[in-house]
Amino acid sequence: SAVISQKPSRDICQRGTSLTIQCQVDSQVTMMFWYRQQPGQSLTLIATANQGSEATYESGFVIDKFPISRPNLTFSTLTVSNMSPEDSSIYLCSVGGSPPGTDTQYFGPGTRLTVL
Amino acid sequence: GENVEQHPSTLSVQEGDSAVIKCTYSDSASNYFPWYKQELGKRPQLIIDIRSNVGEKKDQRIAVTLNKTAKHFSLHITETQPEDSAVYFCAADTSGTYKYIFGTGTRLKVLA
C-alpha cells in the first residue's frame, strides 16, 4: 500500500488562528479524503479532496471553515480556519483508489490539534 | 441519512477466548465492508475486508461474515492475544461511492 505522511503530527494553537495540515502520498492515488476523529470517538468524513477542482463536503462541514486543496494526485492540504476549542481533534487524511478501481482506504498517521 | 451501527461498544475477553463484533448498515447499495484496528495514538489499520458477493472471509485468526439480506456483518477474532487489545471500527461504502460510513467503534480488551 501507499506510504502516507502528514505534517504537522501535532500542534497547539490559539483560538481565532488557522492551521494548514499537509498530506503527502508516495504514489499517485485517485481518491483522497479528510476525516476528523474527536477524542474517544469514531471517524467522521469532512470532505473528499478532488484533484483540480473544489472539494466535496459532507453535511455539517463548509468550505469557509475547512478549505481544502488538491493540486495533484499525491498531495492535499486541509486548513482549519478561525479555530475554537471545539476544533480540538485528530485530523486524518486517507487515500483510496490505488490501484484504480480499488475501494480500500489507507490512513495517514494523523494530526493531533489542540486549540486553547 | 445512511448509518452503520456497531455493538458492543466495549468488550473484555480472557486471553485465548473468541471475540465477536457486530455491525448493521442501512444502505442497501453498500458493497464493500472494511474493518480497521486502531491502537492508542496510532492510525486506523485495515485488518480485513469483505465484498458483497462473498459471505465469509478468513485470514488466520480473523474472519468476517456478511449477511447482505439482513444487512449485518461481523468480525470474529479467535484465540485472542493481549496485542489484539485496541479499538475496532467497521465501515461500509455508501451508494457505490468510495466514501465510507464508520461504525462507532468497539474497545476490545484482552485480559492476560
Coordinates of C-alpha atoms in Angstrom, one line a residue:
Chain A
S1 CA 0.0 0.0 0.0
A2 CA 1.0 3.6 -0.4
V3 CA 3.1 5.4 2.2
I4 CA 1.2 8.4 3.6
S5 CA 2.7 11.2 5.7
Q6 CA 1.1 14.1 7.4
K7 CA 2.5 17.3 8.7
P8 CA 2.5 18.5 11.4
S9 CA 2.0 15.5 13.6
R10 CA 0.6 17.7 16.4
D11 CA 0.1 21.3 17.2
I12 CA -1.2 23.6 19.9
C13 CA -2.9 26.7 18.5
Q14 CA -4.6 29.8 19.9
R15 CA -8.3 30.4 19.2
G16 CA -9.0 32.5 16.2
T17 CA -6.0 31.3 14.2
S18 CA -5.8 28.9 11.3
L19 CA -3.7 25.8 10.8
T20 CA -2.9 24.0 7.5
I21 CA -2.3 20.3 7.5
Q22 CA -0.5 18.6 4.7
C23 CA -1.0 15.1 3.4
Q24 CA 1.7 13.6 1.1
V25 CA 1.5 10.2 -0.6
D26 CA 4.4 8.4 -2.3
S27 CA 2.4 7.4 -5.3
Q28 CA -0.5 8.8 -7.3
V29 CA -3.9 7.9 -5.9
T30 CA -7.3 8.5 -7.3
M31 CA -9.1 9.4 -4.1
M32 CA -8.1 11.5 -1.1
F33 CA -10.3 12.1 1.9
W34 CA -10.1 14.2 5.1
Y35 CA -11.6 12.9 8.4
R36 CA -12.0 14.2 11.9
Q37 CA -11.7 12.0 14.9
Q38 CA -12.7 13.7 18.2
P39 CA -11.3 12.2 21.4
G40 CA -12.7 8.7 22.0
Q41 CA -15.0 8.9 19.0
S42 CA -15.3 7.4 15.6
L43 CA -14.1 8.8 12.3
T44 CA -16.2 11.5 10.6
L45 CA -15.7 12.3 6.9
I46 CA -15.1 16.0 6.4
A47 CA -14.7 16.1 2.6
T48 CA -13.4 14.4 -0.5
A49 CA -10.4 16.2 -1.9
N50 CA -10.8 16.4 -5.7
Q51 CA -7.8 16.9 -7.9
G52 CA -8.0 20.2 -9.8
S53 CA -11.5 21.1 -8.5
E54 CA -13.3 22.1 -5.4
A55 CA -13.6 19.6 -2.6
T56 CA -16.9 17.8 -1.9
Y57 CA -18.0 18.5 1.6
E58 CA -20.2 16.3 3.9
S59 CA -23.2 17.6 5.7
G60 CA -22.1 19.9 8.6
F61 CA -18.8 20.9 7.1
V62 CA -18.3 24.0 4.9
I63 CA -15.5 25.3 2.7
D64 CA -15.1 28.5 4.7
K65 CA -14.2 26.6 7.8
F66 CA -12.3 23.8 6.2
P67 CA -10.8 24.9 2.9
I68 CA -9.1 22.0 1.1
S69 CA -6.6 22.0 -1.8
R70 CA -5.5 19.1 -4.0
P71 CA -3.1 20.4 -6.7
N72 CA -2.0 16.9 -7.9
L73 CA -2.6 13.2 -7.3
T74 CA -0.1 12.9 -4.4
F75 CA -0.7 15.9 -2.2
S76 CA -3.6 17.6 -0.4
T77 CA -4.0 20.2 2.4
L78 CA -6.7 20.8 4.9
T79 CA -6.9 24.2 6.6
V80 CA -8.8 24.6 9.9
S81 CA -9.8 28.2 10.0
N82 CA -10.7 30.6 12.8
M83 CA -10.2 27.8 15.3
S84 CA -12.1 27.4 18.5
P85 CA -11.5 24.8 21.3
E86 CA -14.3 22.6 19.7
D87 CA -11.9 22.1 16.8
S88 CA -9.5 20.2 19.1
S89 CA -9.4 16.8 17.4
I90 CA -7.3 14.4 15.4
Y91 CA -7.4 15.1 11.6
L92 CA -6.6 12.2 9.3
C93 CA -6.2 12.0 5.6
S94 CA -6.9 8.8 3.8
V95 CA -6.2 7.6 0.3
G96 CA -8.0 5.2 -2.0
G97 CA -8.4 4.0 -5.5
S98 CA -4.8 2.8 -5.8
P99 CA -4.6 0.9 -8.0
P100 CA -7.5 2.4 -9.9
G101 CA -10.8 0.7 -9.2
T102 CA -10.0 -0.5 -5.7
D103 CA -12.0 0.9 -2.9
T104 CA -9.8 0.3 0.1
Q105 CA -8.8 3.4 2.1
Y106 CA -5.5 3.7 3.9
F107 CA -4.9 6.3 6.5
G108 CA -2.2 8.8 7.3
P109 CA -0.7 9.0 10.8
G110 CA -3.0 11.9 11.7
T111 CA -2.5 15.4 13.1
R112 CA -3.4 16.0 16.7
L113 CA -4.7 19.5 17.1
T114 CA -5.3 21.3 20.4
V115 CA -6.9 24.7 20.4
L116 CA -6.5 26.8 23.5
Chain B
G1 CA -29.2 9.5 6.3
E2 CA -27.3 6.3 6.0
N3 CA -25.6 4.9 9.1
V4 CA -23.7 2.0 10.5
E5 CA -24.4 0.7 14.0
Q6 CA -21.8 -1.2 15.9
H7 CA -22.0 -3.4 19.0
P8 CA -20.8 -3.8 21.6
S9 CA -19.1 -0.5 22.5
T10 CA -16.7 -2.3 24.9
L11 CA -15.7 -6.0 25.1
S12 CA -13.5 -7.7 27.6
V13 CA -12.4 -11.3 26.9
Q14 CA -9.9 -13.6 28.5
E15 CA -6.8 -14.4 26.5
G16 CA -7.4 -17.3 24.3
D17 CA -11.2 -16.8 24.1
S18 CA -13.0 -15.5 21.0
A19 CA -14.4 -12.0 20.4
V20 CA -17.2 -11.1 18.1
I21 CA -18.1 -7.6 17.0
K22 CA -21.3 -6.9 15.0
C23 CA -22.3 -4.2 12.6
T24 CA -25.5 -3.3 10.8
Y25 CA -25.7 -1.0 7.9
S26 CA -28.7 0.8 6.3
D27 CA -27.6 1.5 2.7
S28 CA -28.7 -1.4 0.5
A29 CA -26.3 -0.2 -2.2
S30 CA -23.3 -0.8 0.1
N31 CA -20.9 -3.3 -1.5
Y32 CA -17.7 -3.1 0.5
F33 CA -17.2 -3.6 4.2
P34 CA -13.7 -3.0 5.7
W35 CA -12.6 -3.4 9.3
Y36 CA -10.0 -1.3 11.0
K37 CA -8.0 -1.7 14.1
Q38 CA -6.8 1.4 15.9
E39 CA -4.3 1.2 18.7
L40 CA -3.9 4.1 21.1
G41 CA -2.3 7.1 19.4
K42 CA -2.0 5.3 16.1
R43 CA -3.7 5.5 12.8
P44 CA -6.6 3.1 11.8
Q45 CA -5.1 0.0 10.1
L46 CA -7.1 -2.2 7.7
I47 CA -7.2 -5.8 9.1
I48 CA -9.7 -7.5 6.9
D49 CA -12.5 -6.6 4.4
I50 CA -15.3 -8.3 2.5
R51 CA -17.3 -7.5 -0.6
S52 CA -21.0 -8.1 -1.1
N53 CA -20.5 -11.1 -3.4
V54 CA -18.8 -13.1 -0.6
G55 CA -20.4 -14.4 2.6
E56 CA -17.3 -15.1 4.6
K57 CA -13.6 -14.4 4.5
K58 CA -10.9 -15.6 6.8
D59 CA -7.3 -14.5 7.5
Q60 CA -5.6 -16.6 10.2
R61 CA -7.3 -15.8 13.5
I62 CA -9.6 -13.1 12.0
A63 CA -12.8 -13.8 10.0
V64 CA -15.6 -11.6 8.7
T65 CA -19.1 -12.7 7.8
L66 CA -21.7 -10.9 5.8
N67 CA -25.4 -11.3 5.6
K68 CA -26.5 -9.0 2.8
T69 CA -30.2 -9.8 3.2
A70 CA -30.1 -8.8 6.9
K71 CA -27.5 -6.0 6.3
H72 CA -25.3 -7.4 9.0
F73 CA -21.6 -8.1 9.1
S74 CA -19.4 -9.3 11.9
L75 CA -15.8 -9.6 12.9
H76 CA -14.6 -12.7 14.6
I77 CA -11.3 -13.0 16.4
T78 CA -10.3 -16.4 17.7
E79 CA -7.6 -17.3 20.2
T80 CA -7.3 -13.7 21.3
Q81 CA -4.0 -12.3 22.5
P82 CA -3.2 -9.2 24.5
E83 CA -1.9 -7.4 21.4
D84 CA -5.4 -7.7 20.0
S85 CA -6.5 -5.0 22.5
A86 CA -7.5 -1.9 20.5
V87 CA -10.5 -0.1 19.2
Y88 CA -12.1 -1.8 16.2
F89 CA -14.2 0.1 13.6
C90 CA -16.4 -1.4 11.0
A91 CA -17.3 0.7 7.9
A92 CA -19.5 0.4 4.8
D93 CA -19.1 2.2 1.5
T94 CA -22.0 4.5 0.5
S95 CA -24.2 4.2 -2.5
G96 CA -21.5 2.7 -4.7
T97 CA -19.1 5.5 -4.0
Y98 CA -15.6 5.3 -2.5
K99 CA -16.8 7.1 0.7
Y100 CA -17.2 5.2 3.9
I101 CA -19.5 5.5 6.9
F102 CA -17.9 4.2 10.0
G103 CA -19.4 2.5 13.0
T104 CA -19.0 3.9 16.4
G105 CA -16.2 1.6 17.4
T106 CA -15.6 -1.3 19.9
R107 CA -13.0 -1.1 22.5
L108 CA -11.6 -4.7 22.9
K109 CA -9.6 -5.6 26.0
V110 CA -7.9 -8.9 26.1
L111 CA -7.1 -9.9 29.7
A112 CA -4.0 -11.9 30.3

